Amino acid sequence: MSNLLPGAVIGILGGGQLGRMLSVAAARLGYRVHIFEPGAHPPAGDVAHMVTCAPYDDVAALTAFAQSVDVITYEFENIPTAALDLLETLRPLRPNRRALAISQDRLTEKAFLAELGLAVAPYAPVKTAADLEAAIATVGTPAILKTTRLGYDGKGQARIMSAADAPAALAAMNGADAVLEGFIDFTHEVSVIAARGLDGSVAAYDPGQNVHLAGILHTTTIPAKLTPSQRTDAVLLAARILNALDYVGVMGVELFVTPKGLIVNEIAPRVHNSGHWTQNGCAVDQFEQHIRAVAGLPLGDGSRFADVVMENLIGDDIARLPAFLAERNTAVHMYGKPDARAGRKMGHINRITGRAP
Amino acid sequence: MSNLLPGAVIGILGGGQLGRMLSVAAARLGYRVHIFEPGAHPPAGDVAHMVTCAPYDDVAALTAFAQSVDVITYEFENIPTAALDLLETLRPLRPNRRALAISQDRLTEKAFLAELGLAVAPYAPVKTAADLEAAIATVGTPAILKTTRLGYDGKGQARIMSAADAPAALAAMNGADAVLEGFIDFTHEVSVIAARGLDGSVAAYDPGQNVHLAGILHTTTIPAKLTPSQRTDAVLLAARILNALDYVGVMGVELFVTPKGLIVNEIAPRVHNSGHWTQNGCAVDQFEQHIRAVAGLPLGDGSRFADVVMENLIGDDIARLPAFLAERNTAVHMYGKPDARAGRKMGHINRITGRAP
């Protein structure tokens, strides 16, 4: 196991707000960051040592990027395969390809989780109208049809309340491969932000309870409503996923809480929106935890000293910024995006609501 | 009062670790930072939107810098007067010139504090051997001779235990104007990190207790050993200084604790090493507090949720980094300096030692 020394360069694929907050954490540990991002003026660019703005099929740019860094990580999972094929020949890629392959495809992900013995929603693959008819027969309704790839924040999804909704739902997939998932009768959603180090050690933060609005995460509340045994189950199943993938880095694991136990919704092989509360509740936040992992440093232990409510500021929400800034015990985190478009994550706040027990 | 909107640019004179941590705080509020720094590869450069590396007598560079920003602040007080004369005609300078003029000169500072009715050590100005003889007669020994300008971290100081030490002490001043200060019989040193907003509101953090080694701050411990009335006195006298100066920004006020009360040692018109603990003890740390003030935003209230011990990592101390990274509840803050020279501040740690009451 080799630790990166201060002064080493960490390459990050993606320059959005997650890359921005990872950059700050890396700087805090004495590292420099090189961002690779196709879009111009990425939010991470304001706080990174270097930025390469180039598309993912620019072999020369990818090669120069990789050769300038000591390790490569990423802030999102939908990186083109050919780019990864090239990058991983040049520098260590953490988390590894398997974690990416699994999380890039909902079907592969479900199969992986089920094989690990974890509970998932009933599901069936759908390419054609006939598949969908068969899937509805197996999975039942209500159900939700999702593209297997590239969906996020509620995009690429269609609800099927009865068989009559099938044609419209299939049309909404635009010809993409899909998976039908049965509705879960859950009381609430929680997520576990867990990390695994290069030495195989695992640390998890206390699970947070998530509320979505219009398909986008609205708030995460710490602590989540969980029984002690549910809390233990949540952390243990996250650790099981990390170990099975020989994972290095932070992962977000979304869980449905049901009367019969926890059901895994999905995993994200990266820092996660529902882990932003750790910035104001823990000595080592999820961003630093991820950098520690990919740099081969010891992990923080994940303990928290505060109860926190994280709230996303979406689009026009930033008009409320003056009120948030005037609130006691509230930390504001803006992403430096110029345009407050509808549905766009502009920032978040962490309200410290109490001291941890 | 005009608030800077997200996307505005904050100019910072000085690119050391204070400028670096100010840059991160500014980014968190959605601002961009432009650093002006004569030295190459400033620590703040890794996390700033823009850096100008130019000397303080480069009028064209200063002008371009000022014209690219919305407000100008600084991370250290010893900025050449001519540069300030130019900059303040172009953009608002916060904190103001008076705060700088007072803190740049120990004699002016003592006179200002005494005029405010605050207790300071007995002192007398010294330019010549005859002055020093007279000063020793007035102030007594032991005493300490300090250059009036440009001293920091114990530099430009000489102890006078008896009149026999006078010639060597005067020689150590290298012909610079000096001030003789009587030794104070203090039990410990504390500092108050206080802020004043553009609207005149004042907020102070809980005082920290400082321990120096070889003239350099070693640790700051929160809470400091103070009686409730001393704690109140400390905060009130800091507020008095800020109001007297019509100050905007964060100030560090160093105080000696004596059986007869608090004596002001010195003030620093900027974020202060003894305020680094706020990064892991408060929702709004001193760096964000300073940016909020100079940007015209509401101040955080300064309340803390944790007991903290801050420890500076000086020179070779960074060899202990692996142990610090492995400590529970310890946050590491590195400055990205390549060379661990003796006496150089390389980073600091904040140990969370308990929950605030």
XYZ file of C-alpha atoms in Angstrom:
714
model
C 0.000 0.000 0.000
C 1.471 3.309 -1.080
C 0.364 6.596 0.453
C 0.371 9.708 -1.645
C 2.628 12.310 -0.034
C 1.584 15.963 0.297
C 2.206 17.705 -3.021
C 0.981 14.711 -5.030
C -1.652 15.376 -7.695
C -5.110 13.825 -7.659
C -6.936 13.668 -10.977
C -10.716 14.006 -10.832
C -13.006 13.168 -13.751
C -15.841 15.685 -13.639
C -15.819 19.286 -12.467
C -19.275 19.748 -10.956
C -20.066 20.513 -7.332
C -18.870 17.120 -6.138
C -15.530 17.645 -7.887
C -15.424 21.122 -6.359
C -15.898 19.876 -2.825
C -13.442 17.011 -3.429
C -10.891 19.592 -4.620
C -11.175 21.595 -1.421
C -10.777 18.439 0.666
C -7.717 17.383 -1.334
C -6.119 20.808 -0.859
C -6.774 20.558 2.886
C -4.687 17.379 2.916
C -1.895 19.107 1.009
C -2.653 17.595 -2.422
C -3.109 19.357 -5.722
C -6.054 18.622 -7.961
C -6.301 18.326 -11.724
C -9.896 18.382 -13.006
C -10.887 16.793 -16.331
C -14.224 18.170 -17.520
C -15.750 18.558 -20.996
C -17.890 21.564 -20.041
C -16.454 25.070 -19.919
C -15.989 26.913 -16.586
C -16.645 23.929 -14.319
C -17.586 24.747 -10.702
C -14.514 22.812 -9.527
C -12.260 25.051 -11.598
C -12.378 27.870 -9.042
C -10.692 25.740 -6.384
C -8.540 23.324 -8.392
C -4.847 23.629 -9.168
C -5.399 22.729 -12.824
C -8.320 22.149 -15.188
C -8.395 20.368 -18.537
C -11.515 21.200 -20.535
C -11.761 18.508 -23.209
C -14.230 15.865 -24.352
C -13.924 12.272 -23.146
C -12.895 11.101 -26.622
C -9.853 13.398 -26.786
C -7.103 10.793 -26.433
C -4.273 13.317 -26.282
C -5.988 15.340 -23.541
C -6.839 12.208 -21.542
C -3.261 10.957 -21.843
C -1.721 14.263 -20.775
C -4.198 14.460 -17.888
C -3.343 10.978 -16.651
C 0.377 11.549 -16.957
C 0.124 14.707 -14.850
C -1.540 12.985 -11.884
C -0.709 10.273 -9.351
C -4.154 8.689 -9.044
C -7.480 9.129 -10.831
C -10.908 9.283 -9.243
C -14.271 10.603 -10.409
C -17.307 12.526 -9.251
C -19.884 10.729 -11.406
C -20.351 7.230 -12.713
C -21.298 7.764 -16.347
C -17.829 8.107 -17.796
C -17.473 6.671 -21.326
C -15.928 3.209 -21.298
C -13.275 3.983 -23.905
C -11.922 6.840 -21.784
C -11.681 4.541 -18.769
C -9.975 1.846 -20.877
C -7.242 4.333 -21.690
C -6.930 6.005 -18.291
C -6.593 2.838 -16.277
C -3.541 1.756 -18.300
C -1.798 4.955 -17.221
C -2.671 5.505 -13.550
C -4.539 3.751 -10.738
C -8.303 4.317 -11.022
C -10.115 4.409 -7.666
C -12.847 3.279 -7.154
C -12.218 0.459 -9.630
C -13.862 -0.439 -12.957
C -16.093 -3.116 -11.502
C -17.804 -0.617 -9.208
C -18.340 1.644 -12.199
C -19.599 -1.116 -14.474
C -22.109 -2.242 -11.877
C -23.434 1.190 -11.038
C -23.634 2.282 -14.679
C -26.255 -0.362 -15.403
C -29.349 -0.876 -13.235
C -29.753 -4.482 -14.329
C -26.168 -5.446 -13.548
C -26.490 -3.606 -10.232
C -29.656 -5.464 -9.225
C -28.105 -8.811 -10.151
C -24.942 -8.013 -8.170
C -26.897 -6.958 -5.084
C -29.226 -9.960 -5.259
C -26.257 -12.305 -5.621
C -24.759 -10.793 -2.453
C -27.954 -11.864 -0.698
C -29.254 -8.334 -0.277
C -32.937 -7.515 -0.689
C -33.828 -5.536 -3.809
C -37.150 -4.577 -5.389
C -38.651 -7.161 -7.749
C -37.403 -6.378 -11.243
C -37.335 -7.595 -14.824
C -35.441 -6.458 -17.932
C -37.411 -4.659 -20.673
C -36.412 -4.012 -24.279
C -39.676 -4.533 -26.134
C -43.410 -4.181 -25.596
C -43.589 -7.955 -25.186
C -40.855 -7.802 -22.480
C -42.790 -5.103 -20.708
C -46.016 -7.109 -20.794
C -44.188 -10.109 -19.344
C -42.433 -7.930 -16.776
C -45.716 -6.435 -15.585
C -47.070 -9.946 -15.186
C -44.065 -10.934 -13.024
C -43.412 -7.729 -11.086
C -47.010 -6.482 -10.848
C -48.231 -2.900 -10.656
C -47.715 -0.230 -9.558
C -44.195 -0.332 -10.934
C -41.637 2.006 -12.387
C -39.861 1.658 -15.715
C -36.305 3.010 -15.756
C -33.618 3.145 -18.410
C -30.803 0.816 -17.369
C -28.196 3.536 -18.008
C -27.672 7.285 -17.578
C -30.695 8.019 -15.417
C -30.349 10.377 -12.450
C -32.479 12.783 -10.406
C -35.674 11.151 -11.695
C -34.761 11.410 -15.376
C -35.362 8.401 -17.664
C -38.172 7.058 -15.485
C -41.912 6.438 -16.029
C -44.540 5.172 -13.619
C -46.850 2.321 -14.517
C -49.912 2.336 -12.287
C -51.723 -0.246 -14.435
C -51.022 -2.174 -17.642
C -52.684 0.655 -19.601
C -49.712 2.908 -18.847
C -47.293 0.480 -20.510
C -47.126 1.952 -24.057
C -46.504 5.534 -22.859
C -43.889 4.360 -20.368
C -42.070 2.354 -23.023
C -42.172 5.326 -25.402
C -40.591 7.486 -22.664
C -37.552 5.193 -22.703
C -36.762 6.421 -26.240
C -35.671 2.956 -27.323
C -33.152 2.572 -24.504
C -32.835 -0.702 -22.582
C -34.934 -0.542 -19.446
C -35.770 -2.362 -16.263
C -39.185 -2.615 -14.622
C -39.024 -2.292 -10.862
C -41.904 -3.135 -8.559
C -43.006 -0.410 -6.128
C -41.762 -0.971 -2.633
C -44.112 -0.260 0.233
C -41.521 1.711 2.213
C -42.023 4.122 5.063
C -38.969 6.221 4.251
C -35.624 6.259 2.462
C -32.254 6.373 4.159
C -28.752 6.296 2.803
C -25.460 5.096 4.144
C -22.289 6.894 3.161
C -19.529 4.369 3.620
C -15.862 4.290 2.738
C -13.244 1.633 2.250
C -9.540 2.375 2.418
C -6.708 0.995 0.321
C -5.886 -1.248 3.302
C -9.403 -2.714 3.324
C -10.603 -0.864 6.410
C -14.219 0.276 6.312
C -15.852 3.283 7.991
C -19.457 4.425 7.679
C -21.279 7.577 8.679
C -24.534 7.447 10.564
C -27.349 6.877 8.012
C -29.314 9.925 6.876
C -32.995 10.102 6.057
C -33.787 11.457 2.616
C -36.784 13.355 1.312
C -37.099 13.920 -2.435
C -39.110 16.567 -4.275
C -39.875 16.094 -7.966
C -37.319 13.299 -8.144
C -34.468 15.394 -6.689
C -33.076 15.063 -3.183
C -34.571 17.818 -1.037
C -33.351 17.158 2.511
C -31.215 14.671 4.389
C -31.806 14.502 8.140
C -29.358 13.075 10.668
C -30.125 10.980 12.628
C -32.534 8.940 10.485
C -35.548 7.226 12.000
C -34.148 3.710 12.411
C -34.215 1.108 15.139
C -30.796 0.200 16.540
C -30.848 -3.080 14.617
C -31.848 -1.360 11.369
C -28.989 1.078 11.855
C -26.549 -1.795 12.306
C -28.024 -3.655 9.324
C -27.660 -0.601 7.121
C -24.003 -0.148 7.918
C -23.191 -3.856 7.654
C -24.812 -4.259 4.261
C -22.923 -1.234 2.953
C -19.676 -2.764 4.208
C -20.604 -6.023 2.476
C -21.011 -4.212 -0.845
C -17.688 -2.392 -0.454
C -15.806 -5.570 0.414
C -17.388 -7.552 -2.422
C -16.143 -4.939 -4.905
C -12.675 -4.566 -3.317
C -13.755 -0.950 -3.323
C -11.543 2.062 -2.553
C -13.316 5.344 -1.873
C -16.679 6.602 -0.669
C -19.946 5.023 -1.797
C -23.525 6.123 -1.319
C -26.012 3.300 -0.673
C -29.702 4.224 -0.836
C -32.047 2.035 1.178
C -35.804 1.745 1.500
C -37.006 1.157 5.041
C -39.917 -1.309 5.078
C -41.695 -3.183 7.849
C -39.913 -6.318 6.592
C -36.447 -4.802 6.608
C -34.112 -2.754 4.436
C -34.214 -2.938 0.650
C -31.337 -1.619 -1.434
C -32.530 0.981 -3.930
C -29.282 1.873 -5.619
C -25.591 2.460 -5.093
C -23.415 5.325 -6.281
C -19.644 4.740 -6.496
C -18.743 8.264 -5.372
C -19.431 10.927 -2.816
C -23.165 11.431 -2.568
C -25.549 14.348 -2.146
C -27.015 12.698 0.939
C -23.546 12.823 2.566
C -23.110 16.599 2.388
C -24.211 16.935 6.018
C -20.854 15.445 7.070
C -19.190 18.786 6.205
C -20.673 20.272 9.346
C -21.210 17.217 11.494
C -17.915 15.317 11.427
C -14.199 15.996 11.851
C -13.574 14.226 8.522
C -16.312 14.797 5.932
C -17.228 12.503 3.032
C -15.100 14.493 0.587
C -11.969 14.229 2.690
C -12.840 10.607 3.445
C -12.909 9.858 -0.279
C -9.594 11.635 -0.871
C -8.057 9.828 2.101
C -9.174 6.507 0.629
C -7.921 7.083 -2.923
C -4.662 8.562 -1.550
C -4.047 5.525 0.653
C -4.360 7.465 3.921
C -6.101 6.175 7.051
C -9.857 6.807 7.019
C -11.625 9.039 9.501
C -13.806 6.979 11.812
C -17.091 8.516 10.658
C -18.223 9.603 14.090
C -20.391 12.697 14.232
C -20.717 15.418 16.837
C -23.913 17.071 15.629
C -27.430 16.455 14.429
C -27.784 18.048 11.001
C -30.428 18.743 8.370
C -29.000 19.210 4.884
C -31.224 21.028 2.408
C -30.473 21.352 -1.296
C -30.839 24.770 -2.923
C -32.368 24.038 -6.324
C -32.797 26.721 -8.992
C -34.716 29.639 -7.514
C -34.078 28.434 -3.964
C -31.016 30.639 -3.978
C -33.301 33.644 -3.760
C -33.661 32.525 -0.127
C -29.902 32.786 0.406
C -30.022 35.988 2.514
C -32.372 34.297 4.967
C -30.150 31.207 5.169
C -27.071 33.372 5.758
C -28.842 35.076 8.657
C -29.824 31.786 10.322
C -28.024 30.710 13.482
C -26.005 27.498 13.224
C -26.507 27.173 9.503
C -23.625 26.650 7.106
C -24.065 27.665 3.467
C -22.257 25.865 0.654
C -22.562 27.451 -2.777
C -21.316 25.813 -5.981
C -20.337 28.929 -7.936
C -22.752 28.219 -10.816
C -23.718 31.391 -12.650
C -27.182 30.296 -13.879
C -29.968 29.418 -11.436
C -31.840 27.216 -13.930
C -34.889 25.261 -12.744
C -33.871 21.898 -11.300
C -30.216 22.874 -11.096
C -28.374 22.213 -7.837
C -26.953 25.626 -6.901
C -25.803 24.910 -3.377
C -26.929 23.415 -0.097
C -27.183 24.346 3.534
C -26.350 22.318 6.617
C -28.450 23.247 9.632
C -26.937 22.093 12.890
C -30.014 21.118 14.861
C -28.421 19.649 17.968
C -25.454 17.946 19.520
C -24.978 14.268 18.862
C -25.588 12.062 21.906
C -24.900 48.746 2.533
C -24.301 46.735 -0.594
C -23.989 42.960 -0.493
C -21.768 41.225 -2.969
C -23.822 38.759 -4.975
C -22.598 35.212 -5.689
C -20.188 35.341 -8.603
C -18.568 38.577 -7.384
C -14.779 38.621 -7.099
C -12.926 39.182 -3.839
C -9.354 40.419 -4.103
C -6.959 39.227 -1.417
C -3.534 40.755 -0.836
C -1.234 37.918 0.164
C -1.316 34.273 -0.894
C -0.100 32.422 2.199
C -2.090 29.958 4.281
C -4.476 32.631 5.537
C -5.213 33.680 1.953
C -5.640 30.010 1.085
C -8.225 29.392 3.774
C -9.967 32.684 2.969
C -10.163 31.557 -0.670
C -11.899 28.314 0.246
C -14.373 30.187 2.438
C -15.108 32.678 -0.338
C -15.734 29.851 -2.814
C -18.120 28.233 -0.333
C -20.171 31.435 -0.403
C -20.180 31.412 -4.215
C -17.520 34.106 -4.714
C -14.413 33.981 -6.854
C -11.042 34.961 -5.475
C -8.186 36.862 -7.065
C -4.928 36.607 -5.094
C -2.199 39.266 -5.335
C 1.126 37.888 -4.127
C 4.729 38.792 -4.922
C 6.077 35.289 -4.230
C 5.845 32.506 -6.811
C 3.507 29.519 -6.294
C 1.593 30.931 -3.324
C -0.270 28.373 -1.175
C -3.532 30.186 -1.959
C -2.970 29.697 -5.683
C -4.156 26.074 -5.569
C -7.657 27.087 -4.480
C -8.090 30.559 -6.003
C -9.819 31.454 -9.243
C -6.996 33.766 -10.281
C -3.508 34.694 -9.066
C -1.388 37.726 -9.906
C 2.262 37.222 -9.014
C 3.782 40.705 -8.964
C 5.621 42.975 -6.529
C 3.734 45.594 -4.514
C 5.377 48.409 -6.504
C 4.051 47.167 -9.864
C 1.446 49.856 -10.511
C 0.085 48.241 -13.662
C -0.377 44.885 -11.931
C -1.986 46.498 -8.883
C -4.344 48.489 -11.088
C -5.379 45.481 -13.171
C -5.863 43.458 -9.989
C -8.084 46.104 -8.401
C -10.117 46.564 -11.560
C -10.815 42.821 -11.729
C -12.294 42.614 -8.227
C -15.288 43.994 -6.320
C -13.656 44.461 -2.928
C -10.101 44.160 -1.589
C -9.036 42.552 1.664
C -5.724 41.190 2.951
C -4.196 38.354 4.880
C -1.351 40.316 6.504
C -0.875 43.824 7.773
C 2.531 44.783 6.376
C 1.428 45.922 2.942
C 3.466 48.840 1.540
C 1.691 52.156 1.988
C 2.069 53.248 -1.637
C 0.280 50.110 -2.841
C -2.591 50.803 -0.444
C -2.746 54.450 -1.556
C -3.344 53.274 -5.102
C -5.676 50.355 -4.350
C -8.072 52.263 -2.144
C -8.786 54.773 -4.920
C -9.996 51.896 -7.104
C -11.998 49.573 -4.863
C -13.248 49.409 -1.257
C -10.497 48.213 1.095
C -11.759 46.217 4.079
C -10.624 46.376 6.872
C -9.834 50.074 6.435
C -6.547 51.999 6.352
C -6.776 53.154 9.934
C -6.810 49.578 11.229
C -3.769 48.857 9.081
C -1.890 51.996 10.091
C -2.442 51.224 13.763
C -1.451 47.601 13.608
C 1.590 48.263 11.415
C 3.227 50.297 14.168
C 3.510 49.083 17.763
C 3.786 52.598 19.138
C 0.687 53.866 17.345
C -1.127 50.705 18.433
C -0.238 51.152 22.102
C -1.300 54.806 22.016
C -4.603 53.920 20.333
C -5.386 51.190 22.852
C -4.418 53.338 25.830
C -6.566 56.185 24.505
C -9.509 53.773 24.350
C -8.997 53.223 28.074
C -7.692 49.678 27.644
C -4.843 48.350 29.767
C -1.548 47.837 27.939
C 1.969 46.992 29.143
C 4.085 49.981 30.225
C 6.023 51.159 27.179
C 8.330 53.839 25.865
C 9.638 54.694 22.384
C 13.291 53.946 21.631
C 15.427 55.240 18.757
C 18.780 55.835 20.456
C 20.886 54.469 23.310
C 19.850 57.503 25.355
C 16.149 56.752 24.659
C 16.692 53.173 25.749
C 18.378 54.231 28.981
C 15.484 56.570 29.745
C 12.950 53.893 28.760
C 14.529 51.362 31.088
C 14.329 53.906 33.878
C 10.594 54.434 33.226
C 9.461 50.936 32.277
C 11.881 48.967 34.461
C 13.321 45.514 33.838
C 12.773 42.829 32.800
C 11.481 44.297 29.582
C 11.406 43.500 25.893
C 12.633 45.701 23.083
C 10.655 45.322 19.826
C 10.927 47.006 16.441
C 7.851 49.167 15.958
C 7.248 47.685 12.491
C 7.420 44.368 10.625
C 7.941 42.078 13.600
C 6.069 38.769 13.807
C 6.480 35.313 15.303
C 9.115 36.571 17.747
C 11.287 38.229 15.073
C 12.679 41.739 15.735
C 12.588 41.293 19.513
C 15.237 41.244 22.242
C 14.878 40.676 25.974
C 16.403 43.048 28.495
C 16.751 41.365 31.865
C 18.923 44.159 33.257
C 20.405 47.435 32.031
C 23.536 45.514 30.982
C 21.551 43.873 28.139
C 20.685 47.251 26.618
C 23.505 47.635 24.037
C 23.023 44.130 22.570
C 19.233 44.598 22.437
C 19.575 47.939 20.663
C 22.047 46.418 18.193
C 19.494 43.658 17.438
C 17.057 46.331 16.216
C 19.415 47.060 13.294
C 18.749 50.796 13.542
C 14.955 50.385 13.299
C 12.634 52.403 15.507
C 11.720 50.368 18.552
C 9.536 50.317 21.618
C 10.457 49.028 25.054
C 7.669 47.074 26.703
C 7.659 46.136 30.371
C 7.191 42.447 31.175
C 3.699 41.625 32.288
C 3.249 39.191 35.138
C 0.581 37.170 33.370
C -0.669 33.692 34.085
C -1.596 32.906 30.480
C -2.404 34.423 27.109
C -5.808 34.303 25.445
C -7.072 35.756 22.213
C -10.441 36.908 21.027
C -11.352 36.493 17.374
C -14.023 39.086 16.739
C -15.739 40.360 13.630
C -17.642 43.465 12.658
C -19.992 43.564 9.689
C -20.570 46.311 7.170
C -23.777 47.095 9.090
C -21.859 47.572 12.347
C -22.953 44.315 13.944
C -20.305 42.577 16.034
C -19.831 38.864 16.735
C -17.048 37.224 18.703
C -15.915 33.641 19.130
C -15.218 32.194 22.528
C -11.672 33.215 23.562
C -8.905 30.641 23.046
C -5.901 30.066 25.264
C -2.560 30.269 23.476
C 0.750 28.557 24.160
C 3.812 29.684 22.233
C 7.028 27.786 21.591
C 10.136 29.690 20.496
C 8.001 32.756 19.801
C 5.577 30.916 17.487
C 2.025 29.921 18.383
C 2.015 26.232 19.312
C -1.513 25.480 20.521
C -4.829 27.251 21.031
C -7.220 25.579 23.444
C -10.960 26.211 23.584
C -12.376 26.962 26.086
C -9.704 29.166 27.682
C -9.276 29.306 31.440
C -11.242 32.452 32.212
C -13.772 33.467 34.815
C -17.188 34.362 33.422
C -16.473 38.053 33.965
C -13.053 37.822 32.287
C -14.706 36.111 29.321
C -17.238 38.938 29.065
C -14.517 41.576 29.482
C -12.445 39.993 26.725
C -15.293 40.057 24.238
C -16.429 43.561 25.188
C -12.985 45.088 24.831
C -12.572 43.470 21.416
C -15.913 44.964 20.367
C -14.756 48.345 21.642
C -11.655 48.193 19.444
C -13.687 47.178 16.375
C -16.232 49.935 16.877
C -13.562 52.581 17.495
C -11.981 51.713 14.150
C -15.280 51.440 12.239
C -13.791 48.085 11.391
C -15.123 45.623 8.783
C -13.764 42.080 8.946
C -12.207 39.706 11.446
C -9.626 40.858 13.988
C -7.430 38.902 16.364
C -6.933 40.516 19.801
C -4.230 38.969 21.997
C -4.692 39.445 25.740
C -2.577 38.708 28.792
C -4.542 37.365 31.735
C -3.241 38.832 35.011
C -4.541 38.809 38.570
C -5.442 42.481 38.044
C -7.353 41.923 34.799
C -6.807 41.653 31.064
C -4.007 43.500 29.310
C -4.042 43.937 25.539
C -0.859 42.539 23.990
C -1.521 43.269 20.335
C -4.154 43.332 17.631
C -4.039 41.861 14.121
C -6.429 43.301 11.522
C -7.064 39.963 9.839
C -7.914 36.338 10.428
C -5.596 34.963 13.059
C -3.728 31.731 13.704
C -5.410 31.442 17.104
C -8.806 31.364 15.317
C -8.115 28.279 13.189
C -10.018 26.114 15.695
C -13.265 27.654 14.437
C -12.961 25.529 11.261
C -13.991 22.499 13.276
C -15.909 24.048 16.141
C -18.386 26.447 14.541
C -20.920 26.491 11.721
C -19.276 29.657 10.379
C -15.482 29.725 10.822
C -13.274 32.818 11.066
C -12.409 32.683 7.369
C -16.029 32.643 6.255
C -16.823 35.252 8.913
C -14.200 37.563 7.414
C -15.493 37.010 3.878
C -19.070 37.575 5.072
C -17.998 40.876 6.646
C -16.073 42.243 3.669
C -18.845 41.077 1.302
C -21.528 42.831 3.341
C -23.303 39.605 4.339
C -24.772 38.938 7.788
C -22.206 37.575 10.241
C -22.394 34.132 11.802
C -23.133 34.395 15.509
C -19.839 32.856 16.611
C -21.404 30.118 18.708
C -19.422 26.916 18.979
C -20.526 23.308 19.301
C -17.235 21.724 20.291
C -14.218 22.021 22.539
C -11.129 22.110 20.338
C -7.354 22.108 20.637
C -5.604 23.595 17.604
C -1.952 22.640 17.157
C 0.352 24.215 14.584
C 2.543 21.917 12.494
C 5.851 23.754 12.216
C 8.692 22.534 9.982
C 9.480 18.910 10.814
C 6.197 18.496 12.700
C 4.723 17.284 9.435
C 6.696 14.067 9.863
C 4.000 13.318 12.475
C 1.256 13.681 9.863
C 0.493 9.940 9.569
C -0.177 9.785 13.317
C -2.433 12.844 13.176
C -4.364 11.381 10.228
C -4.966 8.225 12.224
C -6.299 10.100 15.278
C -9.998 9.996 16.033
C -11.827 13.330 15.888
C -8.836 15.171 14.512
C -9.033 17.342 11.411
C -5.872 18.014 9.434
C -5.360 21.246 7.499
C -2.286 21.356 5.263
C -1.092 24.490 3.481
C 0.406 22.905 0.354
C 3.902 24.282 0.999
C 6.563 22.157 -0.678
C 9.446 22.882 1.741
C 9.268 21.939 5.427
C 11.803 24.553 6.541
C 12.471 25.018 10.271
C 10.013 27.500 11.780
C 7.723 27.376 8.747
C 4.008 26.890 9.356
C 3.157 23.825 7.234
C -0.343 23.105 8.498
C -2.361 22.664 11.656
C -4.647 20.164 13.272
C -7.893 20.709 15.134
C -8.553 18.080 17.766
C -12.174 17.937 18.843
C -11.860 17.215 22.537
C -15.471 17.446 23.612
C -18.904 18.865 22.982
C -19.527 22.448 23.948
C -21.831 22.836 26.971
